[in-house]
PDB file of C-alpha atoms in Angstrom:
ATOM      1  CA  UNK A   1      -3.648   2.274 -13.072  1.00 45.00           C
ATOM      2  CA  UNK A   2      -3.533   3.985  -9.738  1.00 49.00           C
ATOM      3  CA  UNK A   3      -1.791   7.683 -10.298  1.00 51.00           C
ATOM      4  CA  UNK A   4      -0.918  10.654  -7.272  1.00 52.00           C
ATOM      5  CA  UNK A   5      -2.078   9.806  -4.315  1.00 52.00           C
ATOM      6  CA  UNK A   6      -4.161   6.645  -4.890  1.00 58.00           C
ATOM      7  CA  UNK A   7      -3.415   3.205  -3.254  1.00 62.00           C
ATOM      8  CA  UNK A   8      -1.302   0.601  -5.240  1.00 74.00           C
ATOM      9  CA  UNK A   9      -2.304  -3.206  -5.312  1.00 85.00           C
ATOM     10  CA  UNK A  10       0.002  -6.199  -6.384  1.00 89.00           C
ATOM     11  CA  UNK A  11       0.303  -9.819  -6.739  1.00 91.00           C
ATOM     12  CA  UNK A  12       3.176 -11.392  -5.349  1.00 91.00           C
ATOM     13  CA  UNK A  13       4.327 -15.018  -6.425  1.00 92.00           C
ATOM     14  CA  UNK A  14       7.136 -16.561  -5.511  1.00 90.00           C
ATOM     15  CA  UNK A  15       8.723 -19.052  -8.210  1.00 88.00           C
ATOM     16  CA  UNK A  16      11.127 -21.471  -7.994  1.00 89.00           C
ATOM     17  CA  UNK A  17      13.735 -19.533  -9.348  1.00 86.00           C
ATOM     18  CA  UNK A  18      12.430 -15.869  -9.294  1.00 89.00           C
ATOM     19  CA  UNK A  19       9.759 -13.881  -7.441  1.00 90.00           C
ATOM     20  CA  UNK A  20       7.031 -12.029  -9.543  1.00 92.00           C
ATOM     21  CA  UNK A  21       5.226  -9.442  -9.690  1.00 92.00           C
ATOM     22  CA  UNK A  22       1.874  -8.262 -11.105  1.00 92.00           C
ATOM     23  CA  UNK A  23       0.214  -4.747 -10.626  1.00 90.00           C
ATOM     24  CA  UNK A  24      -3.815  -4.764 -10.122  1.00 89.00           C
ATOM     25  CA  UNK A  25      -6.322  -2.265  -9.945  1.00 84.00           C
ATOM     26  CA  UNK A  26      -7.486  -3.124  -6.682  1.00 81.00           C
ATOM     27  CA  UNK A  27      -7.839  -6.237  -4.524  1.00 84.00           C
ATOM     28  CA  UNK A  28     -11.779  -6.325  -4.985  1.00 87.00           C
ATOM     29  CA  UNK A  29     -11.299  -6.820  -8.574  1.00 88.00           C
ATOM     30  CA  UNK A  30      -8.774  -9.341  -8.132  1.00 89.00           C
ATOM     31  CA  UNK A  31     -11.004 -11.193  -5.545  1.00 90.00           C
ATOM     32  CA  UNK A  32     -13.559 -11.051  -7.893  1.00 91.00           C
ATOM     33  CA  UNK A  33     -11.893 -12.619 -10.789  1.00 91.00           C
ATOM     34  CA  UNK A  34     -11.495 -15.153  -8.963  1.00 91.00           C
ATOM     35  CA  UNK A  35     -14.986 -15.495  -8.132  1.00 92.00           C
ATOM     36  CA  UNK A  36     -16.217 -15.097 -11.595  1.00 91.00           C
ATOM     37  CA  UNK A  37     -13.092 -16.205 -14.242  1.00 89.00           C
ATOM     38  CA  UNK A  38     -15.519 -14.301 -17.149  1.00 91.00           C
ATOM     39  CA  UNK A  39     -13.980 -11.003 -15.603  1.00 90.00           C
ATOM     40  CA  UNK A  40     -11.780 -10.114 -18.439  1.00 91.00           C
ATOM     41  CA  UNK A  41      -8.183  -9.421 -17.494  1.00 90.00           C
ATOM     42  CA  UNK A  42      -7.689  -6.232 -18.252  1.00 89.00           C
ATOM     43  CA  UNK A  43     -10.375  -5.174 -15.659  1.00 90.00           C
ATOM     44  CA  UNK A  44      -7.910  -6.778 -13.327  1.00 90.00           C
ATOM     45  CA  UNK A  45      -4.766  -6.327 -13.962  1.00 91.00           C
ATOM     46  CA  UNK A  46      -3.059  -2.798 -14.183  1.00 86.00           C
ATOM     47  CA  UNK A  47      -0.904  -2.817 -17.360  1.00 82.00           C
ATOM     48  CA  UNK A  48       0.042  -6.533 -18.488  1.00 85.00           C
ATOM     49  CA  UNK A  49       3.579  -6.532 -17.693  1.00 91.00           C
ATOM     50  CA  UNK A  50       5.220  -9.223 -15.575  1.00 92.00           C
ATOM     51  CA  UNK A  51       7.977  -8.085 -13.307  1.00 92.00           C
ATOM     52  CA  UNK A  52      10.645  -9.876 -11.090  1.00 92.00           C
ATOM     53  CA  UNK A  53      12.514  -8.991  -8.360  1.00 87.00           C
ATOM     54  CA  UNK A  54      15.399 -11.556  -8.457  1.00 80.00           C
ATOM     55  CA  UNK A  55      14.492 -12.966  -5.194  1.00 73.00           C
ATOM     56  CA  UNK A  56      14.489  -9.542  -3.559  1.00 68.00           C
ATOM     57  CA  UNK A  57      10.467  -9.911  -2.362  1.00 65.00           C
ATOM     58  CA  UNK A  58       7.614  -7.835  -3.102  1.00 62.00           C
ATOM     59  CA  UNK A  59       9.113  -4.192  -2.063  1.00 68.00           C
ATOM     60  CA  UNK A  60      12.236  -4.041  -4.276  1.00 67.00           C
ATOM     61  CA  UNK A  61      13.234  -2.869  -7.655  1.00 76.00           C
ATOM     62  CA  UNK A  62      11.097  -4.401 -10.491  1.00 83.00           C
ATOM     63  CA  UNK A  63      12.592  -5.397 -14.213  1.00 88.00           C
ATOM     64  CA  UNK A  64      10.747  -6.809 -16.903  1.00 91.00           C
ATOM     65  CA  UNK A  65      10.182 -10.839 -16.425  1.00 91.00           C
ATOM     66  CA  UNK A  66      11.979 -11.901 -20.046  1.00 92.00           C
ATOM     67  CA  UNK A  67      10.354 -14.849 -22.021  1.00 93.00           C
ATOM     68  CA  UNK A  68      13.432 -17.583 -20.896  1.00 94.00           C
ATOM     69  CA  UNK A  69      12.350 -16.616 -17.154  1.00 93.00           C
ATOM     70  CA  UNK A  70       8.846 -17.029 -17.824  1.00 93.00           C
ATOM     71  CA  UNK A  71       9.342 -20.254 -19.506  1.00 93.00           C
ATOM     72  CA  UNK A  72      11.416 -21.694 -17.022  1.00 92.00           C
ATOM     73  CA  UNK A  73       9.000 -20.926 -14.283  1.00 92.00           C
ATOM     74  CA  UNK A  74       5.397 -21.658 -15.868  1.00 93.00           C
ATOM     75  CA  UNK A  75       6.074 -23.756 -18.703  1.00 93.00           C
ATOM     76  CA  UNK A  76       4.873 -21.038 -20.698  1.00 93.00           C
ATOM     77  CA  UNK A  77       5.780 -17.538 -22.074  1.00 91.00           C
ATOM     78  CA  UNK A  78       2.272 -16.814 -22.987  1.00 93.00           C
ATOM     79  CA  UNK A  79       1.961 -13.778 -20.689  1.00 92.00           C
ATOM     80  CA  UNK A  80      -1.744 -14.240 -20.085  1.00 91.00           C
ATOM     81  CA  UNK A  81      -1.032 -17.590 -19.330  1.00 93.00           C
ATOM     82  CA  UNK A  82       1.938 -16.316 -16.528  1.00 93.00           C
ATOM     83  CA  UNK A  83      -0.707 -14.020 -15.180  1.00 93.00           C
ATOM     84  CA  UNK A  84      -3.179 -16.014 -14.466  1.00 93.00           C
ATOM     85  CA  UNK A  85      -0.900 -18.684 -12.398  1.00 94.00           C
ATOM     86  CA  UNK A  86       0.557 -15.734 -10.572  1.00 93.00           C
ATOM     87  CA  UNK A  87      -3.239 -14.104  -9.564  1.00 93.00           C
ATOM     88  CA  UNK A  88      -3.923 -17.850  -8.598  1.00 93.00           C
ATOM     89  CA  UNK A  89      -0.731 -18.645  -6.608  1.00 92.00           C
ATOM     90  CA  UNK A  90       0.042 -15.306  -5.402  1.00 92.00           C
ATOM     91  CA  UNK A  91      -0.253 -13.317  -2.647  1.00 90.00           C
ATOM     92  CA  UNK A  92      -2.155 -10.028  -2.985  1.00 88.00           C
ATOM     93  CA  UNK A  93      -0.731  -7.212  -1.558  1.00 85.00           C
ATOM     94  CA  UNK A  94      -1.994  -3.598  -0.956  1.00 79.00           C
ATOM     95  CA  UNK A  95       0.189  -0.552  -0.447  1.00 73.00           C
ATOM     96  CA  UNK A  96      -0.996   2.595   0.923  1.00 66.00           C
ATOM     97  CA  UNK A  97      -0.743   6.049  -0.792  1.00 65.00           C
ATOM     98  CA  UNK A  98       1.466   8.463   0.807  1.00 60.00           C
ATOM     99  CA  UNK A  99      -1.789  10.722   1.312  1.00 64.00           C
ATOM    100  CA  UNK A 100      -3.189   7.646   3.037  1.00 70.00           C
ATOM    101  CA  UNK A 101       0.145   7.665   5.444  1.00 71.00           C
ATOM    102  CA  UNK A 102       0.138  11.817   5.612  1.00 74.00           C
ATOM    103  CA  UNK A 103      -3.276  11.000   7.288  1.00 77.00           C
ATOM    104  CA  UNK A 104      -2.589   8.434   9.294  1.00 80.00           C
ATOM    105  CA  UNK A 105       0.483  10.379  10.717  1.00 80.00           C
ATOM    106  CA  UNK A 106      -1.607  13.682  11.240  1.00 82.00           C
ATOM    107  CA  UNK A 107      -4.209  11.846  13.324  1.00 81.00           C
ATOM    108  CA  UNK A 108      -1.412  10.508  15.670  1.00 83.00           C
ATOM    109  CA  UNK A 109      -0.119  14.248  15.498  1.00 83.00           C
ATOM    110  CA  UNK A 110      -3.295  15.468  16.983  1.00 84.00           C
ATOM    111  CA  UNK A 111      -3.892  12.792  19.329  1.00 84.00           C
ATOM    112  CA  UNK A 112      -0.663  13.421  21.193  1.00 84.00           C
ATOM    113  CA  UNK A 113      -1.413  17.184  21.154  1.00 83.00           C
ATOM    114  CA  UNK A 114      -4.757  16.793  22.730  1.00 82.00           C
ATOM    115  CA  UNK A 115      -3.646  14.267  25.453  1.00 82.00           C
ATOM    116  CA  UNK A 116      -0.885  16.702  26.298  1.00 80.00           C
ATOM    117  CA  UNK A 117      -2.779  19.525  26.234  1.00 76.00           C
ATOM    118  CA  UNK A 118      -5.470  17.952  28.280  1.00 78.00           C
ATOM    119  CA  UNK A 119      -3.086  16.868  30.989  1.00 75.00           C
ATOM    120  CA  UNK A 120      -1.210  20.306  31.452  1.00 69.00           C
ATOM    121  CA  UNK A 121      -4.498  21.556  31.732  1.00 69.00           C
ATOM    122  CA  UNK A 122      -5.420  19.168  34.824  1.00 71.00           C
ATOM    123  CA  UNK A 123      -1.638  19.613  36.399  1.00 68.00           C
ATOM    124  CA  UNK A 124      -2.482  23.524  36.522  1.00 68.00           C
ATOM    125  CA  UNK A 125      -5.532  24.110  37.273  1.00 69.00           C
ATOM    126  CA  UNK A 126      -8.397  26.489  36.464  1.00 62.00           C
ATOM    127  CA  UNK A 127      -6.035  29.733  37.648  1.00 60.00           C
ATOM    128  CA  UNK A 128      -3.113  28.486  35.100  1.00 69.00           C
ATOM    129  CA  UNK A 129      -5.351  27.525  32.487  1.00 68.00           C
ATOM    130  CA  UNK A 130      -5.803  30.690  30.988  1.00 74.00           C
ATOM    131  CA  UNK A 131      -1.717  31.780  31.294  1.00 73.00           C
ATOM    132  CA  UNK A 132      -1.397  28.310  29.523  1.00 72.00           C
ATOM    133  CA  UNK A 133      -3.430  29.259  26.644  1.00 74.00           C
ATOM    134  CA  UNK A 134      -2.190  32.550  26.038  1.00 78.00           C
ATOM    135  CA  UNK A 135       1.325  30.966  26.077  1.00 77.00           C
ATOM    136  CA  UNK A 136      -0.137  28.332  23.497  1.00 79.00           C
ATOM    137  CA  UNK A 137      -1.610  31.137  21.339  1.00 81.00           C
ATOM    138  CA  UNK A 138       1.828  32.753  21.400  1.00 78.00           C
ATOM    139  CA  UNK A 139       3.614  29.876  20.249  1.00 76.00           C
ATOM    140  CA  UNK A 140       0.959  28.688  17.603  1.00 71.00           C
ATOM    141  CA  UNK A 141       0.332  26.021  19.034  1.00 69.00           C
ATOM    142  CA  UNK A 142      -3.855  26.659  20.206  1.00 58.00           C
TER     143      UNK A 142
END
């Protein structure tokens, strides 16, 4: 199971009467147990627990699936059983980390600096250039 800063995968299904969720280790692994149904489970999923949202999607607050709402979905409340229909009928979804978003954000970061640094460099000139980067240095910004 995916810990810190590591990216979270799920299976989403949407039931008749409930939506449910599954964690997975990745979406390779699921793609591959589908591929190859000799892939044990538990090199797929993260954790055998069924979750539902009560109709709340994929990015709410998870509780437990009980046996009844198994049953009344899949016929079944064999969980393997559940799991299986859900990794075939779901929809695999893959969240990024917050290290993964950090990034993402710090690359726009520096992109903006650069293209505004860049242009106040070609509105001043070669004379202002160097007041301009002694005023950056002073502010932290160079």
């Amino acid at each position: 199971m995916p810990r810190g800063n590591a990216s979270q995968s799920k299976v989403h299904y949407q039931g008749k009467d409930e939506d449910f969720v599954i964690l997975v280790d990745d979406v390779k692994s699921v793609q591959n147990w589908k591929d190859d149904r000799s892939i044990p489970l538990a090199q797929v999923v993260s954790g055998f627990k069924i979750f539902v949202t009560h109709k709340h999607g994929a990015q709410n607050v998870y509780d437990a699936a009980s046996k009844q709402t198994l049953d009344n979905e899949f016929g079944t409340h064999n969980e393997d059983e559940c799991m299986i229909k859900i990794l075939e009928g779901g929809t695999l979804q893959e969240t990024e980390s917050a290290r993964e978003r950090r990034m993402k954000l710090w690359g726009l970061v520096r992109l903006i600096k650069r293209t505004l640094w860049e242009g106040m460099n070609e509105w001043l000139g070669r004379k202002g250039k160097q007041r301009a980067f002694e005023w950056a240095e002073g502010k932290g910004l160079a």
